[in-house]
mmCIF file of C-alpha atoms and ligand atoms in Angstrom:
data_model
loop_
_atom_site.group_PDB
_atom_site.id
_atom_site.type_symbol
_atom_site.label_atom_id
_atom_site.label_comp_id
_atom_site.label_asym_id
_atom_site.label_seq_id
_atom_site.Cartn_x
_atom_site.Cartn_y
_atom_site.Cartn_z
ATOM 1 C CA MET D 1401 27.403 -31.073 -0.603
ATOM 2 C CA GLU D 1402 25.825 -30.357 -4.274
ATOM 3 C CA SER D 1403 28.037 -31.661 -7.803
ATOM 4 C CA ILE D 1404 27.469 -29.585 -9.873
ATOM 5 C CA LEU D 1405 27.713 -30.073 -14.115
ATOM 6 C CA VAL D 1406 26.967 -28.257 -17.611
ATOM 7 C CA LEU D 1407 26.227 -30.171 -20.013
ATOM 8 C CA THR D 1408 27.274 -27.219 -23.580
ATOM 9 C CA HIS D 1409 27.259 -28.365 -27.339
ATOM 10 C CA ALA D 1410 29.067 -26.906 -29.944
ATOM 11 C CA ASP D 1411 27.311 -24.339 -32.787
ATOM 12 C CA GLU D 1412 26.413 -24.731 -35.881
ATOM 13 C CA SER D 1413 29.972 -24.406 -37.088
ATOM 14 C CA GLY D 1414 31.004 -26.764 -34.751
ATOM 15 C CA ALA D 1415 34.522 -24.158 -33.600
ATOM 16 C CA THR D 1416 32.855 -22.961 -30.484
ATOM 17 C CA LEU D 1417 30.319 -23.584 -28.511
ATOM 18 C CA SER D 1418 27.182 -22.035 -28.573
ATOM 19 C CA LYS D 1419 26.486 -18.891 -26.742
ATOM 20 C CA ALA D 1420 23.442 -20.766 -24.969
ATOM 21 C CA SER D 1421 25.855 -22.724 -23.783
ATOM 22 C CA PHE D 1422 28.832 -20.161 -22.074
ATOM 23 C CA GLU D 1423 25.355 -18.784 -20.690
ATOM 24 C CA ALA D 1424 25.079 -21.827 -18.370
ATOM 25 C CA ILE D 1425 28.411 -22.292 -17.979
ATOM 26 C CA THR D 1426 28.725 -18.748 -16.330
ATOM 27 C CA SER D 1427 25.716 -19.889 -14.245
ATOM 28 C CA GLY D 1428 27.289 -22.879 -13.246
ATOM 29 C CA LYS D 1429 29.814 -21.043 -11.778
ATOM 30 C CA GLU D 1430 27.580 -18.720 -10.041
ATOM 31 C CA LEU D 1431 25.893 -21.336 -8.887
ATOM 32 C CA THR D 1432 29.276 -23.720 -7.523
ATOM 33 C CA GLU D 1433 30.883 -20.159 -6.480
ATOM 34 C CA ARG D 1434 28.186 -19.842 -4.418
ATOM 35 C CA LEU D 1435 27.397 -23.392 -2.799
ATOM 36 C CA GLY D 1436 30.834 -24.288 -2.727
ATOM 37 C CA ALA D 1437 30.154 -27.041 -4.395
ATOM 38 C CA GLN D 1438 32.422 -28.619 -7.500
ATOM 39 C CA LEU D 1439 31.860 -27.823 -11.320
ATOM 40 C CA LYS D 1440 31.683 -29.669 -13.854
ATOM 41 C CA ILE D 1441 32.179 -29.314 -17.444
ATOM 42 C CA GLY D 1442 30.381 -31.578 -20.365
ATOM 43 C CA ILE D 1443 31.202 -31.169 -24.331
ATOM 44 C CA VAL D 1444 29.143 -32.969 -26.723
ATOM 45 C CA ALA D 1445 31.666 -32.326 -30.248
ATOM 46 C CA ALA D 1446 32.551 -33.957 -33.203
ATOM 47 C CA GLU D 1447 35.763 -32.146 -31.679
ATOM 48 C CA PRO D 1448 35.571 -30.359 -27.881
ATOM 49 C CA ARG D 1449 39.169 -30.948 -27.537
ATOM 50 C CA PRO D 1450 39.849 -26.994 -29.024
ATOM 51 C CA LEU D 1451 36.387 -25.898 -27.229
ATOM 52 C CA SER D 1452 37.149 -27.364 -24.028
ATOM 53 C CA LYS D 1453 40.224 -24.515 -23.666
ATOM 54 C CA GLY D 1454 39.378 -21.788 -20.871
ATOM 55 C CA LEU D 1455 37.041 -23.645 -19.377
ATOM 56 C CA PRO D 1456 36.218 -23.476 -16.377
ATOM 57 C CA GLY D 1457 36.417 -26.908 -13.845
ATOM 58 C CA PRO D 1458 37.863 -29.950 -14.927
ATOM 59 C CA VAL D 1459 35.813 -31.266 -19.037
ATOM 60 C CA LEU D 1460 34.425 -34.456 -19.787
ATOM 61 C CA ALA D 1461 33.482 -35.361 -23.342
ATOM 62 C CA VAL D 1462 31.770 -37.239 -26.028
ATOM 63 C CA GLU D 1463 33.360 -37.407 -29.787
ATOM 64 C CA GLY D 1464 33.502 -38.233 -32.596
ATOM 65 C CA GLU D 1465 31.471 -37.476 -36.221
ATOM 66 C CA PRO D 1466 28.820 -38.703 -35.246
ATOM 67 C CA PHE D 1467 28.251 -36.390 -31.990
ATOM 68 C CA ALA D 1468 28.436 -33.323 -35.186
ATOM 69 C CA GLN D 1469 24.858 -33.382 -35.282
ATOM 70 C CA PRO D 1470 21.369 -32.586 -33.382
ATOM 71 C CA ARG D 1471 20.404 -36.167 -33.767
ATOM 72 C CA PHE D 1472 18.140 -37.324 -30.768
ATOM 73 C CA ALA D 1473 19.698 -40.622 -30.327
ATOM 74 C CA THR D 1474 23.092 -39.803 -30.782
ATOM 75 C CA ASP D 1475 22.491 -36.461 -27.975
ATOM 76 C CA ALA D 1476 20.794 -38.616 -26.117
ATOM 77 C CA ALA D 1477 23.577 -41.053 -25.614
ATOM 78 C CA ALA D 1478 25.730 -38.655 -24.732
ATOM 79 C CA CYS D 1479 24.280 -36.916 -22.624
ATOM 80 C CA GLU D 1480 23.715 -40.157 -20.330
ATOM 81 C CA ALA D 1481 26.945 -41.745 -20.632
ATOM 82 C CA LEU D 1482 28.221 -37.752 -19.651
ATOM 83 C CA CYS D 1483 25.815 -37.788 -16.224
ATOM 84 C CA ARG D 1484 27.035 -40.961 -15.735
ATOM 85 C CA ALA D 1485 30.385 -40.511 -15.330
ATOM 86 C CA ALA D 1486 30.130 -37.025 -13.795
ATOM 87 C CA HIS D 1487 27.746 -38.735 -10.449
ATOM 88 C CA ALA D 1488 26.364 -34.814 -10.598
ATOM 89 C CA SER D 1489 23.280 -33.905 -9.236
ATOM 90 C CA ILE D 1490 22.340 -30.242 -10.163
ATOM 91 C CA VAL D 1491 22.634 -30.746 -14.667
ATOM 92 C CA LEU D 1492 22.901 -27.307 -16.226
ATOM 93 C CA ALA D 1493 22.021 -27.054 -19.864
ATOM 94 C CA PRO D 1494 21.006 -24.641 -22.182
ATOM 95 C CA HIS D 1495 17.535 -24.484 -23.529
ATOM 96 C CA SER D 1496 18.077 -24.982 -27.231
ATOM 97 C CA SER D 1497 16.152 -26.676 -29.964
ATOM 98 C CA ARG D 1498 19.576 -29.207 -29.393
ATOM 99 C CA PHE D 1499 19.321 -30.181 -25.502
ATOM 100 C CA ALA D 1500 15.301 -29.646 -24.949
ATOM 101 C CA ARG D 1501 14.124 -32.471 -27.234
ATOM 102 C CA VAL D 1502 16.303 -34.817 -25.107
ATOM 103 C CA MET D 1503 16.911 -34.134 -21.279
ATOM 104 C CA ALA D 1504 13.919 -35.287 -20.774
ATOM 105 C CA ALA D 1505 15.127 -38.394 -21.937
ATOM 106 C CA VAL D 1506 18.114 -38.190 -20.608
ATOM 107 C CA ALA D 1507 16.610 -36.781 -16.774
ATOM 108 C CA HIS D 1508 14.458 -40.053 -17.218
ATOM 109 C CA ARG D 1509 17.119 -42.660 -18.156
ATOM 110 C CA VAL D 1510 19.493 -41.724 -14.807
ATOM 111 C CA GLY D 1511 17.150 -41.702 -12.593
ATOM 112 C CA GLY D 1512 16.464 -37.317 -12.327
ATOM 113 C CA GLN D 1513 13.686 -34.931 -12.345
ATOM 114 C CA ILE D 1514 14.020 -32.666 -14.434
ATOM 115 C CA ASP D 1515 12.500 -27.923 -14.508
ATOM 116 C CA THR D 1516 12.577 -26.134 -18.261
ATOM 117 C CA HIS D 1517 12.207 -23.034 -18.681
ATOM 118 C CA VAL D 1518 14.652 -21.845 -15.583
ATOM 119 C CA THR D 1519 15.527 -17.788 -15.914
ATOM 120 C CA ALA D 1520 17.731 -17.590 -12.437
ATOM 121 C CA ILE D 1521 18.964 -20.209 -9.898
ATOM 122 C CA VAL D 1522 18.634 -18.883 -6.285
ATOM 123 C CA GLY D 1523 17.854 -19.718 -2.677
ATOM 124 C CA GLY D 1524 21.295 -18.768 -0.395
ATOM 125 C CA ASP D 1525 22.248 -21.993 0.701
ATOM 126 C CA GLY D 1526 20.737 -24.045 -0.890
ATOM 127 C CA VAL D 1527 18.962 -24.572 -4.777
ATOM 128 C CA LYS D 1528 16.145 -22.899 -6.093
ATOM 129 C CA ALA D 1529 14.967 -22.500 -10.099
ATOM 130 C CA SER D 1530 12.950 -19.844 -11.171
ATOM 131 C CA ARG D 1531 10.996 -19.628 -14.107
ATOM 132 C CA TRP D 1532 7.894 -17.939 -15.486
ATOM 133 C CA PHE D 1533 4.137 -19.647 -16.032
ATOM 134 C CA TYR D 1534 1.401 -17.935 -17.788
ATOM 135 C CA ARG D 1535 2.889 -16.700 -20.854
ATOM 136 C CA GLN D 1536 5.177 -14.506 -18.141
ATOM 137 C CA ARG D 1537 2.683 -13.440 -16.056
ATOM 138 C CA ILE D 1538 3.416 -15.408 -13.210
ATOM 139 C CA GLU D 1539 7.200 -16.015 -11.439
ATOM 140 C CA ALA D 1540 7.566 -19.065 -9.488
ATOM 141 C CA VAL D 1541 10.130 -20.713 -7.375
ATOM 142 C CA LEU D 1542 10.197 -24.059 -7.065
ATOM 143 C CA ALA D 1543 12.352 -26.738 -5.236
ATOM 144 C CA ARG D 1544 12.910 -30.360 -5.510
ATOM 145 C CA THR D 1545 14.731 -32.548 -2.835
ATOM 146 C CA SER D 1546 15.297 -35.378 -5.691
ATOM 147 C CA ARG D 1547 18.693 -35.252 -7.641
ATOM 148 C CA PRO D 1548 20.138 -35.309 -10.405
ATOM 149 C CA TRP D 1549 17.604 -32.275 -10.718
ATOM 150 C CA PHE D 1550 18.051 -31.377 -14.207
ATOM 151 C CA LEU D 1551 17.497 -27.256 -14.832
ATOM 152 C CA LEU D 1552 17.152 -26.211 -18.868
ATOM 153 C CA LEU D 1553 18.563 -22.324 -19.154
ATOM 154 C CA ASP D 1554 16.395 -20.194 -21.345
ATOM 155 C CA ALA D 1555 19.256 -18.179 -23.256
ATOM 156 C CA GLY D 1556 19.051 -14.657 -22.859
ATOM 157 C CA THR D 1557 19.229 -15.033 -18.495
ATOM 158 C CA HIS D 1558 23.057 -15.340 -18.269
ATOM 159 C CA ALA D 1559 26.396 -13.015 -19.641
ATOM 160 C CA PRO D 1560 28.095 -15.235 -21.752
ATOM 161 C CA ASN D 1561 31.334 -16.846 -19.763
ATOM 162 C CA ALA D 1562 34.502 -15.376 -22.088
ATOM 163 C CA ALA D 1563 36.580 -18.178 -23.460
ATOM 164 C CA GLY D 1564 39.498 -18.642 -22.813
ATOM 165 C CA SER D 1565 42.680 -20.140 -23.833
ATOM 166 C CA GLY D 1566 44.170 -22.629 -21.568
ATOM 167 C CA GLU D 1567 44.446 -26.330 -20.898
ATOM 168 C CA VAL D 1568 42.346 -27.926 -18.945
ATOM 169 C CA SER D 1569 41.655 -31.167 -18.180
ATOM 170 C CA LEU D 1570 39.997 -33.428 -20.568
ATOM 171 C CA GLU D 1571 38.202 -37.000 -20.479
ATOM 172 C CA PHE D 1572 37.192 -38.356 -23.246
ATOM 173 C CA VAL D 1573 33.626 -40.741 -22.234
ATOM 174 C CA PRO D 1574 33.622 -43.524 -24.258
ATOM 175 C CA VAL D 1575 29.785 -43.890 -25.758
ATOM 176 C CA GLU D 1576 29.045 -46.434 -28.570
ATOM 177 C CA ALA D 1577 27.097 -44.237 -30.888
ATOM 178 C CA PRO D 1578 24.032 -45.520 -31.501
ATOM 179 C CA ALA D 1579 21.706 -47.033 -34.716
ATOM 180 C CA THR D 1580 20.375 -43.905 -35.528
ATOM 181 C CA ARG D 1581 17.421 -44.122 -38.187
ATOM 182 C CA THR D 1582 18.065 -39.927 -39.393
ATOM 183 C CA SER D 1583 21.065 -39.076 -41.596
ATOM 184 C CA VAL D 1584 21.994 -34.964 -42.135
ATOM 185 C CA THR D 1585 23.150 -34.779 -45.563
ATOM 186 C CA GLY D 1586 22.826 -31.204 -45.206
ATOM 187 C CA LEU D 1587 21.797 -28.030 -43.758
ATOM 188 C CA ARG D 1588 19.553 -25.637 -45.456
ATOM 189 C CA ALA D 1589 19.154 -21.986 -43.292
ATOM 190 C CA PRO D 1590 17.253 -18.639 -45.272
ATOM 191 C CA GLN D 1591 20.240 -16.557 -46.745
ATOM 192 C CA GLN D 1592 20.883 -14.075 -43.303
ATOM 193 C CA SER D 1593 19.404 -10.923 -45.516
ATOM 194 C CA GLN D 1594 15.422 -13.397 -45.670
ATOM 195 C CA GLN D 1595 16.473 -14.070 -41.789
ATOM 196 C CA THR D 1596 13.809 -11.718 -40.144
ATOM 197 C CA ILE D 1597 14.150 -13.333 -36.296
ATOM 198 C CA ARG D 1598 17.446 -13.054 -34.740
ATOM 199 C CA PRO D 1599 17.304 -13.790 -31.413
ATOM 200 C CA ASP D 1600 21.246 -12.044 -30.784
ATOM 201 C CA ALA D 1601 20.035 -8.958 -32.171
ATOM 202 C CA LYS D 1602 20.292 -6.037 -29.866
ATOM 203 C CA LEU D 1603 17.523 -3.902 -30.702
ATOM 204 C CA LEU D 1604 13.697 -5.578 -31.316
ATOM 205 C CA PHE D 1605 11.958 -3.770 -34.294
ATOM 206 C CA VAL D 1606 8.247 -4.543 -33.919
ATOM 207 C CA ALA D 1607 5.573 -3.755 -36.905
ATOM 208 C CA GLY D 1608 1.673 -3.170 -36.219
ATOM 209 C CA ALA D 1609 -1.315 -3.199 -37.832
ATOM 210 C CA GLY D 1610 -1.445 0.479 -38.617
ATOM 211 C CA TRP D 1611 1.784 0.070 -41.850
ATOM 212 C CA THR D 1612 -0.946 -1.617 -43.861
ATOM 213 C CA LYS D 1613 -4.248 1.045 -42.634
ATOM 214 C CA LYS D 1614 -5.377 4.133 -44.447
ATOM 215 C CA GLN D 1615 -2.997 6.307 -43.997
ATOM 216 C CA PRO D 1616 -4.150 10.528 -43.823
ATOM 217 C CA ASP D 1617 -4.259 10.693 -47.529
ATOM 218 C CA GLY D 1618 -6.608 8.739 -47.568
ATOM 219 C CA GLN D 1619 -4.402 5.446 -49.275
ATOM 220 C CA VAL D 1620 -2.885 2.229 -47.988
ATOM 221 C CA HIS D 1621 1.360 2.016 -48.750
ATOM 222 C CA VAL D 1622 2.437 -1.318 -48.508
ATOM 223 C CA ASP D 1623 4.645 -1.907 -50.587
ATOM 224 C CA GLU D 1624 6.388 1.394 -48.894
ATOM 225 C CA ALA D 1625 5.711 -0.179 -45.635
ATOM 226 C CA GLY D 1626 7.844 -3.433 -46.302
ATOM 227 C CA LYS D 1627 10.293 -1.425 -47.935
ATOM 228 C CA LEU D 1628 10.840 0.600 -45.061
ATOM 229 C CA ILE D 1629 10.470 -1.722 -42.284
ATOM 230 C CA LEU D 1630 13.416 -4.292 -44.361
ATOM 231 C CA ASP D 1631 15.733 -1.338 -45.791
ATOM 232 C CA PHE D 1632 15.449 -0.690 -41.585
ATOM 233 C CA LEU D 1633 16.123 -4.530 -40.736
ATOM 234 C CA ALA D 1634 19.593 -4.391 -43.548
ATOM 235 C CA ALA D 1635 20.986 -1.730 -42.099
ATOM 236 C CA SER D 1636 20.463 -1.773 -38.261
ATOM 237 C CA GLY D 1637 20.634 -5.991 -37.591
ATOM 238 C CA ALA D 1638 17.012 -5.677 -35.539
ATOM 239 C CA SER D 1639 15.100 -8.861 -35.389
ATOM 240 C CA LEU D 1640 11.394 -8.154 -36.223
ATOM 241 C CA GLY D 1641 8.605 -8.656 -34.455
ATOM 242 C CA SER D 1642 4.971 -8.000 -35.339
ATOM 243 C CA SER D 1643 1.808 -7.567 -33.888
ATOM 244 C CA LYS D 1644 -1.291 -10.520 -33.784
ATOM 245 C CA SER D 1645 -3.569 -7.987 -35.828
ATOM 246 C CA LEU D 1646 -1.287 -7.843 -38.716
ATOM 247 C CA VAL D 1647 0.556 -11.413 -38.601
ATOM 248 C CA ASP D 1648 -3.214 -12.440 -38.617
ATOM 249 C CA GLN D 1649 -3.328 -10.592 -42.251
ATOM 250 C CA GLY D 1650 -0.942 -12.661 -43.936
ATOM 251 C CA GLY D 1651 -4.190 -15.737 -43.441
ATOM 252 C CA GLU D 1652 -6.408 -16.867 -46.391
ATOM 253 C CA GLY D 1653 -3.160 -16.606 -49.181
ATOM 254 C CA ASN D 1654 -3.502 -13.144 -48.663
ATOM 255 C CA SER D 1655 0.456 -12.396 -48.008
ATOM 256 C CA VAL D 1656 -0.152 -8.142 -47.253
ATOM 257 C CA LEU D 1657 3.942 -7.881 -45.935
ATOM 258 C CA PRO D 1658 5.274 -11.452 -46.984
ATOM 259 C CA PHE D 1659 8.633 -11.663 -44.986
ATOM 260 C CA LEU D 1660 6.171 -12.195 -41.656
ATOM 261 C CA THR D 1661 4.350 -14.758 -40.284
ATOM 262 C CA HIS D 1662 3.124 -16.241 -37.060
ATOM 263 C CA LEU D 1663 7.019 -17.071 -36.292
ATOM 264 C CA ASN D 1664 7.261 -12.844 -36.158
ATOM 265 C CA GLN D 1665 4.480 -12.521 -33.445
ATOM 266 C CA VAL D 1666 4.759 -11.072 -30.220
ATOM 267 C CA GLY D 1667 2.544 -11.220 -27.441
ATOM 268 C CA GLN D 1668 0.385 -13.195 -25.883
ATOM 269 C CA THR D 1669 -0.553 -16.100 -27.966
ATOM 270 C CA GLY D 1670 2.986 -15.313 -29.659
ATOM 271 C CA SER D 1671 6.764 -15.128 -28.181
ATOM 272 C CA THR D 1672 8.219 -12.900 -25.036
ATOM 273 C CA PRO D 1673 12.177 -12.040 -26.774
ATOM 274 C CA ARG D 1674 14.692 -11.485 -25.152
ATOM 275 C CA HIS D 1675 16.690 -7.958 -26.617
ATOM 276 C CA PRO D 1676 18.008 -4.885 -24.912
ATOM 277 C CA LYS D 1677 16.033 -2.393 -26.072
ATOM 278 C CA GLY D 1678 12.682 -2.777 -28.060
ATOM 279 C CA LEU D 1679 10.953 -0.215 -31.184
ATOM 280 C CA ALA D 1680 7.327 -0.642 -31.544
ATOM 281 C CA THR D 1681 6.083 0.672 -34.649
ATOM 282 C CA CYS D 1682 2.232 1.167 -36.001
ATOM 283 C CA CYS D 1683 1.611 -1.055 -33.819
ATOM 284 C CA HIS D 1684 -0.952 0.363 -30.470
ATOM 285 C CA GLY D 1685 0.472 -1.621 -27.723
ATOM 286 C CA GLU D 1686 -2.596 -3.335 -25.794
ATOM 287 C CA GLU D 1687 -2.231 -5.924 -23.105
ATOM 288 C CA PRO D 1688 -2.203 -9.038 -24.909
ATOM 289 C CA HIS D 1689 0.850 -8.152 -27.734
ATOM 290 C CA VAL D 1690 2.782 -5.825 -24.667
ATOM 291 C CA VAL D 1691 3.193 -9.084 -22.442
ATOM 292 C CA GLY D 1692 5.609 -9.955 -24.936
ATOM 293 C CA TRP D 1693 7.558 -7.389 -23.854
ATOM 294 C CA ARG D 1694 8.530 -8.624 -20.493
ATOM 295 C CA PHE D 1695 12.122 -8.755 -21.404
ATOM 296 C CA ILE D 1696 12.821 -6.183 -23.158
ATOM 297 C CA GLY D 1697 15.104 -3.847 -21.609
ATOM 298 C CA GLU D 1698 13.817 0.050 -23.417
ATOM 299 C CA ARG D 1699 11.033 0.318 -24.846
ATOM 300 C CA ARG D 1700 10.016 2.180 -27.144
ATOM 301 C CA ALA D 1701 7.277 3.406 -29.096
ATOM 302 C CA VAL D 1702 5.989 5.345 -32.671
ATOM 303 C CA SER D 1703 2.286 5.770 -32.442
ATOM 304 C CA LEU D 1704 -0.126 8.730 -34.629
ATOM 305 C CA ASP D 1705 -2.422 7.883 -31.579
ATOM 306 C CA PRO D 1706 -1.398 9.730 -28.711
ATOM 307 C CA ASN D 1707 -3.508 7.316 -26.382
ATOM 308 C CA CYS D 1708 -2.197 4.762 -27.835
ATOM 309 C CA GLY D 1709 -1.441 1.464 -24.927
ATOM 310 C CA TRP D 1710 2.212 2.616 -25.297
ATOM 311 C CA SER D 1711 1.313 6.432 -24.031
ATOM 312 C CA ARG D 1712 -0.579 4.844 -21.248
ATOM 313 C CA GLY D 1713 2.436 3.612 -19.019
ATOM 314 C CA LYS D 1714 3.866 0.733 -20.957
ATOM 315 C CA ALA D 1715 6.765 2.116 -23.338
ATOM 316 C CA ASP D 1716 9.495 4.712 -21.340
ATOM 317 C CA VAL D 1717 9.203 7.091 -24.290
ATOM 318 C CA VAL D 1718 6.275 7.144 -27.131
ATOM 319 C CA TYR D 1719 7.102 9.782 -30.268
ATOM 320 C CA VAL D 1720 3.100 10.600 -31.246
ATOM 321 C CA ALA D 1721 4.056 10.753 -35.175
ATOM 322 C CA ASP D 1722 3.824 9.229 -38.027
ATOM 323 C CA ALA D 1723 5.924 5.824 -38.815
ATOM 324 C CA PHE D 1724 6.285 5.879 -42.462
ATOM 325 C CA LYS D 1725 8.414 9.494 -42.011
ATOM 326 C CA VAL D 1726 9.416 8.694 -38.884
ATOM 327 C CA MET D 1727 11.544 5.615 -40.640
ATOM 328 C CA ALA D 1728 12.247 7.143 -43.934
ATOM 329 C CA LYS D 1729 14.523 10.324 -42.572
ATOM 330 C CA VAL D 1730 15.742 6.615 -39.670
ATOM 331 C CA ASN D 1731 16.716 4.641 -42.481
ATOM 332 C CA GLU D 1732 18.168 8.107 -44.147
ATOM 333 C CA MET D 1733 20.641 8.412 -41.462
ATOM 334 C CA LEU D 1734 21.508 4.792 -41.310
ATOM 335 C CA GLY D 1735 22.823 5.102 -45.039
ATOM 336 C CA SER D 1736 24.493 7.877 -44.131
ATOM 337 C CA LEU D 1737 26.205 6.590 -42.058
ATOM 338 C CA GLY D 1738 26.858 3.897 -44.097
HETATM 339 C C1 FAD E 2361 -6.583 -14.147 -26.599
HETATM 340 C C2 FAD E 2361 -5.876 -13.008 -26.880
HETATM 341 C C3 FAD E 2361 -5.191 -13.288 -28.005
HETATM 342 C C4 FAD E 2361 -3.555 -12.253 -28.105
HETATM 343 N N1 FAD E 2361 -2.712 -12.547 -28.038
HETATM 344 C C5 FAD E 2361 -2.085 -11.200 -29.239
HETATM 345 C C6 FAD E 2361 -0.465 -11.055 -29.460
HETATM 346 O O1 FAD E 2361 0.184 -12.522 -29.043
HETATM 347 N N2 FAD E 2361 0.654 -10.838 -30.129
HETATM 348 C C7 FAD E 2361 -0.428 -9.617 -30.629
HETATM 349 O O2 FAD E 2361 -0.100 -8.974 -30.948
HETATM 350 N N3 FAD E 2361 -1.466 -9.192 -30.104
HETATM 351 C C8 FAD E 2361 -2.631 -10.798 -29.799
HETATM 352 N N4 FAD E 2361 -3.978 -9.758 -29.124
HETATM 353 C C9 FAD E 2361 -4.764 -9.438 -30.596
HETATM 354 C C10 FAD E 2361 -4.603 -7.526 -29.556
HETATM 355 O O3 FAD E 2361 -5.744 -7.588 -28.609
HETATM 356 C C11 FAD E 2361 -4.177 -6.629 -29.976
HETATM 357 O O4 FAD E 2361 -5.567 -6.613 -30.741
HETATM 358 C C12 FAD E 2361 -3.414 -6.327 -31.651
HETATM 359 O O5 FAD E 2361 -1.995 -6.403 -30.479
HETATM 360 C C13 FAD E 2361 -3.731 -4.651 -31.697
HETATM 361 O O6 FAD E 2361 -2.922 -5.238 -33.272
HETATM 362 P P1 FAD E 2361 -1.705 -3.761 -33.391
HETATM 363 O O7 FAD E 2361 -1.791 -2.465 -32.026
HETATM 364 O O8 FAD E 2361 -0.332 -3.983 -34.196
HETATM 365 O O9 FAD E 2361 -3.252 -2.919 -34.360
HETATM 366 P P2 FAD E 2361 -3.985 -1.535 -34.212
HETATM 367 O O10 FAD E 2361 -4.587 -2.086 -32.509
HETATM 368 O O11 FAD E 2361 -4.989 -1.891 -35.314
HETATM 369 O O12 FAD E 2361 -3.491 -0.899 -34.191
HETATM 370 C C14 FAD E 2361 -2.538 0.162 -34.800
HETATM 371 C C15 FAD E 2361 -1.669 1.292 -34.952
HETATM 372 O O13 FAD E 2361 -1.488 1.298 -35.763
HETATM 373 C C16 FAD E 2361 -1.343 2.750 -35.498
HETATM 374 N N5 FAD E 2361 -0.536 3.924 -36.688
HETATM 375 C C17 FAD E 2361 -1.436 3.789 -38.113
HETATM 376 N N6 FAD E 2361 -0.437 4.554 -38.307
HETATM 377 C C18 FAD E 2361 0.243 5.100 -38.660
HETATM 378 C C19 FAD E 2361 1.758 5.693 -38.678
HETATM 379 N N7 FAD E 2361 1.276 6.032 -40.304
HETATM 380 N N8 FAD E 2361 2.467 6.000 -38.174
HETATM 381 C C20 FAD E 2361 2.440 5.722 -36.643
HETATM 382 N N9 FAD E 2361 1.609 4.898 -36.364
HETATM 383 C C21 FAD E 2361 0.219 4.587 -36.563
HETATM 384 C C22 FAD E 2361 -2.740 3.702 -34.716
HETATM 385 O O14 FAD E 2361 -2.517 4.866 -34.343
HETATM 386 C C23 FAD E 2361 -3.013 2.425 -34.359
HETATM 387 O O15 FAD E 2361 -2.226 3.014 -32.684
HETATM 388 C C24 FAD E 2361 -4.497 -10.530 -28.909
HETATM 389 C C25 FAD E 2361 -6.257 -11.268 -28.728
HETATM 390 C C26 FAD E 2361 -6.451 -11.559 -27.895
HETATM 391 C C27 FAD E 2361 -8.468 -11.664 -27.246
#
C-alpha cells in the first residue's frame, strides 16, 4: 500500500501556500483517492498553522523564521525532516524554483529516487509518472519500483486545490536550523508593470520579428511597435513571449525593443509556457517557434502573410491583417472598457 506525502511551501507573502503547492495537493488528493491510500501534507513556512486550515489530510509542518525564505540548507533540512516523519512511499512536490533546487538532495538523503517535470500521474491501480522529453515532442510514462519516489510536478498541470477554513490535525516536526552562509536581507523585484513574463496570465501575447521590419510605407516603426505592445500588456495583463528572431535582434548591444530578453523567447530553444490562450503577432509560426506552444489551449495569430505557418494548421484562428492596425484598435477597445 502506497502512502502519499505532498510537500508544500508558503508563497512570497508567507500568508498562503503557493499556487503550485495547491496544484500538488490536488494531484495528491486524486492519487490517494484512486489508490485508496493515505495522504499527508507537509508545510515549510515561518508560520504554518494558518496555512494548514482546510487542507485535506493530516498536516506535518516545519515552522520558524529560518524557514521563511528559500535557501538550500534550511529547505533541504525541513523537507528531509518532513519525509522522515511521514514515512511516505510517494512524495509529491511542486516544481517551483524553491523546491526544484533542493528535492534531488532530499531524495538522496532519504535513499529515494526522483523524477522531475512530471505533468500527470497515471497508472490504474499503480503509480506511473508522465513527462515530456525533447522539447515537449515526446511524452514518456515512467514507473519505478524503488521507494520513496519523489515526483516534482510542473506548474499549470493541475487545478489548484481550493483553500478551506476548517482546522486540521497539525503536527510540528522539530528541525534544528542548520548553519547557513546565506542570509536574506530583502527582496528586489521589478515593478509588476515592468515584469512582462507572467506565468499565471490567461493570455500569452507573442511578438514576432515583423514588428521591427519595414512596413508597407517602406519605414520601420519600432517605437510605435513598443508602445502598442506595452499598452496591450498593461491593459490586458497578458504575459509577453517572443520569437527567437526578435529577441536575437537585441544582442550586440542593439536593444530593439528594450523590454524583451531571451527569457521571453518561446520555442525549441526557449520556453514552453502554459496559458489558456495565445495570440501571436507579426510572427511567421515556424515549427521551432510553435513547438513552444504545446501547452497553449486556444491559438490565434495576426500575420500579413496568408501562407504563414499559423495558417498551415498551427493556429485555430488566423487574422490576415496588419498587426499595427489590429493592436491599435484592440488597445482602443480595451481603453474604452476602463
Ligand atoms: C535550431 C533552431 C532553434 C530555434 N529555436 C527557436 C525558438 O526557440 N523560438 C523561435 O521563435 N524560433 C526559433 N528558431 C527560429 C525559427 O525557425 C524562426 O526563424 C523564427 O521563429 C522566426 O521568427 P519570426 O516569425 O518572428 O520572424 P519572421 O520569420 O521574420 O516572420 C515575421 C512575420 O511577421 C509578419 N509581419 C510583418 N509585418 C507585419 C504586420 N504589420 N502585421 C502582421 N504581420 C506582419 C511577416 O509576414 C512574417 O510572417 C530556431 C531555429 C533553429 C534552426
